[in-house]
PDB file of C-alpha atoms in Angstrom:
ATOM      1  CA  MET A   1     117.198 192.552 147.962  1.00  0.00           C
ATOM      2  CA  SER A   2     118.099 195.516 149.876  1.00  0.00           C
ATOM      3  CA  THR A   3     119.834 198.854 148.433  1.00  0.00           C
ATOM      4  CA  ALA A   4     122.960 197.932 150.391  1.00  0.00           C
ATOM      5  CA  LYS A   5     123.034 194.595 148.580  1.00  0.00           C
ATOM      6  CA  ASP A   6     122.484 196.112 145.159  1.00  0.00           C
ATOM      7  CA  LEU A   7     125.485 198.707 146.038  1.00  0.00           C
ATOM      8  CA  PHE A   8     127.677 195.743 147.294  1.00  0.00           C
ATOM      9  CA  LEU A   9     126.991 193.776 143.967  1.00  0.00           C
ATOM     10  CA  ILE A  10     127.656 196.583 141.578  1.00  0.00           C
ATOM     11  CA  SER A  11     131.009 197.606 143.547  1.00  0.00           C
ATOM     12  CA  VAL A  12     132.420 194.049 142.699  1.00  0.00           C
ATOM     13  CA  ASP A  13     131.094 193.880 139.349  1.00  0.00           C
ATOM     14  CA  PRO A  14     133.592 193.482 136.551  1.00  0.00           C
ATOM     15  CA  GLY A  15     134.917 196.659 135.136  1.00  0.00           C
ATOM     16  CA  PRO A  16     134.462 199.272 137.884  1.00  0.00           C
ATOM     17  CA  GLU A  17     136.059 202.535 137.512  1.00  0.00           C
ATOM     18  CA  ARG A  18     138.405 201.799 140.285  1.00  0.00           C
ATOM     19  CA  ASP A  19     138.675 199.303 143.048  1.00  0.00           C
ATOM     20  CA  VAL A  20     136.497 200.607 146.144  1.00  0.00           C
ATOM     21  CA  GLY A  21     137.814 201.167 149.252  1.00  0.00           C
ATOM     22  CA  GLN A  22     136.390 198.837 151.913  1.00  0.00           C
ATOM     23  CA  GLY A  23     136.329 201.592 154.418  1.00  0.00           C
ATOM     24  CA  ASP A  24     134.238 203.803 151.725  1.00  0.00           C
ATOM     25  CA  LEU A  25     131.956 201.028 151.105  1.00  0.00           C
ATOM     26  CA  SER A  26     131.219 200.086 154.738  1.00  0.00           C
ATOM     27  CA  LEU A  27     130.209 203.833 155.156  1.00  0.00           C
ATOM     28  CA  ALA A  28     127.827 204.021 152.104  1.00  0.00           C
ATOM     29  CA  LEU A  29     126.406 200.523 152.929  1.00  0.00           C
ATOM     30  CA  ALA A  30     125.489 201.747 156.523  1.00  0.00           C
ATOM     31  CA  GLY A  31     123.752 204.670 154.649  1.00  0.00           C
ATOM     32  CA  ALA A  32     122.083 202.298 152.181  1.00  0.00           C
ATOM     33  CA  GLU A  33     120.561 200.230 155.183  1.00  0.00           C
ATOM     34  CA  LEU A  34     119.402 203.498 157.033  1.00  0.00           C
ATOM     35  CA  ILE A  35     117.705 204.672 153.758  1.00  0.00           C
ATOM     36  CA  ASP A  36     115.686 201.309 153.467  1.00  0.00           C
ATOM     37  CA  LEU A  37     114.969 201.453 157.233  1.00  0.00           C
ATOM     38  CA  VAL A  38     113.423 205.023 156.351  1.00  0.00           C
ATOM     39  CA  GLY A  39     111.483 203.489 153.389  1.00  0.00           C
ATOM     40  CA  ALA A  40     110.099 200.646 155.860  1.00  0.00           C
ATOM     41  CA  GLY A  41     109.016 203.161 158.484  1.00  0.00           C
ATOM     42  CA  ALA A  42     111.413 201.561 160.909  1.00  0.00           C
ATOM     43  CA  VAL A  43     113.317 205.032 161.615  1.00  0.00           C
ATOM     44  CA  THR A  44     113.073 208.786 160.788  1.00  0.00           C
ATOM     45  CA  VAL A  45     115.661 211.376 160.788  1.00  0.00           C
ATOM     46  CA  ASP A  46     115.063 214.279 162.822  1.00  0.00           C
ATOM     47  CA  ASP A  47     117.450 216.911 163.074  1.00  0.00           C
ATOM     48  CA  ASP A  48     120.281 214.418 161.758  1.00  0.00           C
ATOM     49  CA  ARG A  49     119.226 211.965 164.556  1.00  0.00           C
ATOM     50  CA  VAL A  50     118.045 208.549 163.860  1.00  0.00           C
ATOM     51  CA  VAL A  51     114.632 208.174 165.651  1.00  0.00           C
ATOM     52  CA  PRO A  52     113.405 204.541 165.806  1.00  0.00           C
ATOM     53  CA  GLY A  53     109.729 204.648 164.323  1.00  0.00           C
ATOM     54  CA  GLY A  54     107.203 201.613 164.389  1.00  0.00           C
ATOM     55  CA  PRO A  55     107.660 198.105 164.569  1.00  0.00           C
ATOM     56  CA  SER A  56     109.041 196.593 161.293  1.00  0.00           C
ATOM     57  CA  GLU A  57     109.837 193.169 159.888  1.00  0.00           C
ATOM     58  CA  PRO A  58     112.330 193.776 157.036  1.00  0.00           C
ATOM     59  CA  GLY A  59     112.428 190.796 154.962  1.00  0.00           C
ATOM     60  CA  ASP A  60     116.347 190.863 154.597  1.00  0.00           C
ATOM     61  CA  ARG A  61     118.533 189.365 157.393  1.00  0.00           C
ATOM     62  CA  LEU A  62     121.193 191.965 157.604  1.00  0.00           C
ATOM     63  CA  LEU A  63     118.625 194.902 157.417  1.00  0.00           C
ATOM     64  CA  ALA A  64     116.588 193.283 160.524  1.00  0.00           C
ATOM     65  CA  GLU A  65     120.412 193.072 162.116  1.00  0.00           C
ATOM     66  CA  ALA A  66     120.715 197.067 161.481  1.00  0.00           C
ATOM     67  CA  GLY A  67     117.146 197.530 162.708  1.00  0.00           C
ATOM     68  CA  ALA A  68     117.793 195.676 165.867  1.00  0.00           C
ATOM     69  CA  GLY A  69     121.070 197.880 166.416  1.00  0.00           C
ATOM     70  CA  LEU A  70     119.307 201.230 166.718  1.00  0.00           C
ATOM     71  CA  VAL A  71     119.646 203.388 169.748  1.00  0.00           C
ATOM     72  CA  ARG A  72     116.403 203.600 171.085  1.00  0.00           C
ATOM     73  CA  GLN A  73     116.748 206.112 174.282  1.00  0.00           C
ATOM     74  CA  PRO A  74     116.826 210.010 173.634  1.00  0.00           C
ATOM     75  CA  PRO A  75     118.818 211.976 172.380  1.00  0.00           C
ATOM     76  CA  TYR A  76     119.161 209.217 169.815  1.00  0.00           C
ATOM     77  CA  GLU A  77     122.218 208.576 167.781  1.00  0.00           C
ATOM     78  CA  LEU A  78     123.568 211.118 165.228  1.00  0.00           C
ATOM     79  CA  VAL A  79     123.316 209.920 161.415  1.00  0.00           C
ATOM     80  CA  GLU A  80     127.131 210.138 161.516  1.00  0.00           C
ATOM     81  CA  ASP A  81     127.617 208.154 164.412  1.00  0.00           C
ATOM     82  CA  TRP A  82     125.390 205.654 162.967  1.00  0.00           C
ATOM     83  CA  LEU A  83     127.457 205.388 159.711  1.00  0.00           C
ATOM     84  CA  TRP A  84     130.736 205.066 161.557  1.00  0.00           C
ATOM     85  CA  ARG A  85     129.207 202.578 164.197  1.00  0.00           C
ATOM     86  CA  ARG A  86     127.141 200.414 162.204  1.00  0.00           C
ATOM     87  CA  GLY A  87     129.762 200.680 159.073  1.00  0.00           C
ATOM     88  CA  ARG A  88     132.688 198.794 161.081  1.00  0.00           C
ATOM     89  CA  ASP A  89     133.767 196.001 158.831  1.00  0.00           C
ATOM     90  CA  LEU A  90     130.122 196.079 157.290  1.00  0.00           C
ATOM     91  CA  ALA A  91     131.611 195.538 153.803  1.00  0.00           C
ATOM     92  CA  SER A  92     133.091 192.181 154.755  1.00  0.00           C
ATOM     93  CA  THR A  93     130.015 191.268 156.709  1.00  0.00           C
ATOM     94  CA  TYR A  94     127.834 191.549 153.225  1.00  0.00           C
ATOM     95  CA  ARG A  95     130.697 189.739 151.185  1.00  0.00           C
ATOM     96  CA  THR A  96     130.142 186.643 153.595  1.00  0.00           C
ATOM     97  CA  ALA A  97     126.229 186.860 153.430  1.00  0.00           C
ATOM     98  CA  LEU A  98     126.309 187.280 149.447  1.00  0.00           C
ATOM     99  CA  GLU A  99     128.671 184.291 149.397  1.00  0.00           C
ATOM    100  CA  GLU A 100     126.466 182.224 151.729  1.00  0.00           C
ATOM    101  CA  ASP A 101     123.575 183.036 149.583  1.00  0.00           C
ATOM    102  CA  GLY A 102     125.179 181.918 146.294  1.00  0.00           C
ATOM    103  CA  GLU A 103     125.285 185.689 145.004  1.00  0.00           C
ATOM    104  CA  LEU A 104     129.019 185.878 144.954  1.00  0.00           C
ATOM    105  CA  ARG A 105     131.785 183.671 143.708  1.00  0.00           C
ATOM    106  CA  ARG A 106     135.624 183.697 144.227  1.00  0.00           C
ATOM    107  CA  ARG A 107     137.903 183.954 141.422  1.00  0.00           C
ATOM    108  CA  ARG A 108     141.773 184.401 140.718  1.00  0.00           C
ATOM    109  CA  SER A 109     142.671 187.356 138.545  1.00  0.00           C
ATOM    110  CA  GLY A 110     145.307 186.655 136.294  1.00  0.00           C
ATOM    111  CA  ARG A 111     146.535 183.636 134.797  1.00  0.00           C
ATOM    112  CA  LEU A 112     148.352 181.915 137.633  1.00  0.00           C
ATOM    113  CA  PRO A 113     146.526 179.876 140.191  1.00  0.00           C
ATOM    114  CA  PHE A 114     148.195 181.954 143.088  1.00  0.00           C
ATOM    115  CA  GLY A 115     147.020 185.271 141.701  1.00  0.00           C
ATOM    116  CA  PRO A 116     145.126 187.424 143.837  1.00  0.00           C
ATOM    117  CA  GLU A 117     141.949 186.315 144.931  1.00  0.00           C
ATOM    118  CA  ARG A 118     138.540 188.578 144.249  1.00  0.00           C
ATOM    119  CA  VAL A 119     134.939 188.010 144.086  1.00  0.00           C
ATOM    120  CA  GLU A 120     132.450 188.663 141.487  1.00  0.00           C
ATOM    121  CA  PRO A 121     128.801 188.564 141.382  1.00  0.00           C
ATOM    122  CA  VAL A 122     126.875 185.216 140.038  1.00  0.00           C
ATOM    123  CA  ASP A 123     124.462 186.033 137.174  1.00  0.00           C
ATOM    124  CA  THR A 124     121.440 185.741 139.338  1.00  0.00           C
ATOM    125  CA  PRO A 125     118.123 187.715 139.208  1.00  0.00           C
ATOM    126  CA  ALA A 126     119.464 189.793 142.358  1.00  0.00           C
ATOM    127  CA  ARG A 127     122.651 190.888 140.378  1.00  0.00           C
ATOM    128  CA  ARG A 128     120.634 191.576 137.404  1.00  0.00           C
ATOM    129  CA  ARG A 129     118.205 193.766 139.370  1.00  0.00           C
ATOM    130  CA  ALA A 130     121.403 195.864 140.781  1.00  0.00           C
ATOM    131  CA  VAL A 131     122.710 196.305 137.457  1.00  0.00           C
ATOM    132  CA  GLY A 132     119.244 197.424 136.094  1.00  0.00           C
ATOM    133  CA  ARG A 133     118.930 200.127 138.971  1.00  0.00           C
ATOM    134  CA  ARG A 134     122.259 201.252 138.306  1.00  0.00           C
ATOM    135  CA  GLU A 135     122.017 201.490 134.480  1.00  0.00           C
ATOM    136  CA  GLU A 136     118.533 203.312 135.164  1.00  0.00           C
ATOM    137  CA  GLY A 137     120.026 205.732 137.257  1.00  0.00           C
ATOM    138  CA  GLU A 138     118.066 204.913 140.351  1.00  0.00           C
ATOM    139  CA  PRO A 139     118.634 208.105 142.447  1.00  0.00           C
ATOM    140  CA  VAL A 140     119.584 206.482 145.668  1.00  0.00           C
ATOM    141  CA  LEU A 141     121.833 203.944 144.397  1.00  0.00           C
ATOM    142  CA  ALA A 142     123.492 206.273 142.086  1.00  0.00           C
ATOM    143  CA  ALA A 143     124.409 208.743 144.801  1.00  0.00           C
ATOM    144  CA  LEU A 144     125.495 206.268 147.315  1.00  0.00           C
ATOM    145  CA  ALA A 145     127.655 204.769 144.449  1.00  0.00           C
ATOM    146  CA  SER A 146     128.863 208.130 143.359  1.00  0.00           C
ATOM    147  CA  ALA A 147     130.178 208.463 147.013  1.00  0.00           C
ATOM    148  CA  VAL A 148     132.574 205.547 146.735  1.00  0.00           C
ATOM    149  CA  GLY A 149     133.857 206.748 143.245  1.00  0.00           C
ATOM    150  CA  ILE A 150     131.301 204.741 141.014  1.00  0.00           C
ATOM    151  CA  GLY A 151     129.509 206.499 138.388  1.00  0.00           C
ATOM    152  CA  GLY A 152     129.110 210.001 139.053  1.00  0.00           C
ATOM    153  CA  GLN A 153     131.594 212.413 140.459  1.00  0.00           C
ATOM    154  CA  PRO A 154     132.084 211.928 144.317  1.00  0.00           C
ATOM    155  CA  GLY A 155     130.391 214.879 146.247  1.00  0.00           C
ATOM    156  CA  GLU A 156     127.370 214.600 143.660  1.00  0.00           C
ATOM    157  CA  GLU A 157     124.360 214.947 145.842  1.00  0.00           C
ATOM    158  CA  PRO A 158     121.170 214.966 143.876  1.00  0.00           C
ATOM    159  CA  GLY A 159     117.896 216.345 145.791  1.00  0.00           C
ATOM    160  CA  PHE A 160     115.733 213.824 146.878  1.00  0.00           C
ATOM    161  CA  ALA A 161     111.950 214.371 147.798  1.00  0.00           C
ATOM    162  CA  ASP A 162     112.409 212.723 151.317  1.00  0.00           C
ATOM    163  CA  GLU A 163     114.496 215.156 153.308  1.00  0.00           C
ATOM    164  CA  ALA A 164     115.699 211.942 155.513  1.00  0.00           C
ATOM    165  CA  VAL A 165     117.322 210.244 152.513  1.00  0.00           C
ATOM    166  CA  THR A 166     119.044 213.708 151.477  1.00  0.00           C
ATOM    167  CA  SER A 167     120.163 213.959 155.017  1.00  0.00           C
ATOM    168  CA  VAL A 168     121.947 210.242 154.944  1.00  0.00           C
ATOM    169  CA  VAL A 169     123.312 210.735 151.498  1.00  0.00           C
ATOM    170  CA  ALA A 170     124.989 213.839 152.428  1.00  0.00           C
ATOM    171  CA  ALA A 171     126.298 212.245 155.652  1.00  0.00           C
ATOM    172  CA  VAL A 172     127.549 209.294 153.631  1.00  0.00           C
ATOM    173  CA  HIS A 173     129.431 211.861 151.416  1.00  0.00           C
ATOM    174  CA  ASP A 174     131.037 213.543 154.264  1.00  0.00           C
ATOM    175  CA  ALA A 175     132.126 210.522 156.135  1.00  0.00           C
ATOM    176  CA  VAL A 176     133.808 208.997 153.150  1.00  0.00           C
ATOM    177  CA  MET A 177     135.536 212.483 152.503  1.00  0.00           C
ATOM    178  CA  GLU A 178     136.712 212.477 156.465  1.00  0.00           C
ATOM    179  CA  LEU A 179     137.978 208.953 155.992  1.00  0.00           C
ATOM    180  CA  GLU A 180     140.064 209.876 152.781  1.00  0.00           C
ATOM    181  CA  ALA A 181     141.292 212.838 154.781  1.00  0.00           C
ATOM    182  CA  VAL A 182     142.635 210.505 157.601  1.00  0.00           C
ATOM    183  CA  ARG A 183     143.997 208.236 154.935  1.00  0.00           C
ATOM    184  CA  GLN A 184     146.023 211.249 153.561  1.00  0.00           C
ATOM    185  CA  ARG A 185     147.228 212.536 156.893  1.00  0.00           C
ATOM    186  CA  ARG A 186     148.614 209.073 157.576  1.00  0.00           C
ATOM    187  CA  THR A 187     150.357 208.839 154.225  1.00  0.00           C
ATOM    188  CA  ILE A 188     151.937 212.253 154.899  1.00  0.00           C
ATOM    189  CA  GLU A 189     152.983 211.067 158.606  1.00  0.00           C
ATOM    190  CA  ASN A 190     154.399 208.079 157.205  1.00  0.00           C
ATOM    191  CA  THR A 191     156.489 209.655 154.594  1.00  0.00           C
ATOM    192  CA  ALA A 192     157.731 212.161 157.037  1.00  0.00           C
ATOM    193  CA  PHE A 193     158.692 209.400 159.685  1.00  0.00           C
ATOM    194  CA  ALA A 194     160.508 207.543 156.829  1.00  0.00           C
ATOM    195  CA  ASN A 195     162.397 210.588 155.811  1.00  0.00           C
ATOM    196  CA  ILE A 196     163.657 211.046 159.589  1.00  0.00           C
ATOM    197  CA  TRP A 197     165.106 207.538 159.453  1.00  0.00           C
ATOM    198  CA  ARG A 198     166.295 207.984 155.844  1.00  0.00           C
ATOM    199  CA  GLY A 199     168.559 210.875 156.925  1.00  0.00           C
ATOM    200  CA  PRO A 200     169.876 214.013 154.897  1.00  0.00           C
TER     201      PRO A 200
END
């Protein structure tokens, strides 16, 4: 399992602190993929740019897909640009893949058969591994989880021995804050527009 799959599984585990926004989660998943690609030697991060490394064959299908989508011509892609490009609808991609792999199941919340549907992890070795990493406070998973509001306070960025990991985690936190700022701006604009139509 990849860090991104572990992150998705803990984000839908019963009893999270709050519902995780799909946009926030997608950005964090893209960051998790990039960190795993760094760990596999498939990329390096140089001056906040994603520089492809040597050939690598990740055992994970979605991670291989991420690696295949790297920009391979200089000046290469900024980490921030990677997060927004790769992160587009990435949470739904992971949900579909994990459902197909039998790692997630759909459940109706509430007592009514037509209540809202949600997914939850199946008790598999992969889910136990993800929960174990979370409970142990594994730094990379903890930092990415905190960026989407799971566990620690958003904005907490522990130091890492690898500067590339530090850069990616910082970029994820910045992107999530930027997305929240966009949401707030839209809410204010929509409220102002509604007030114009409502009149004095």
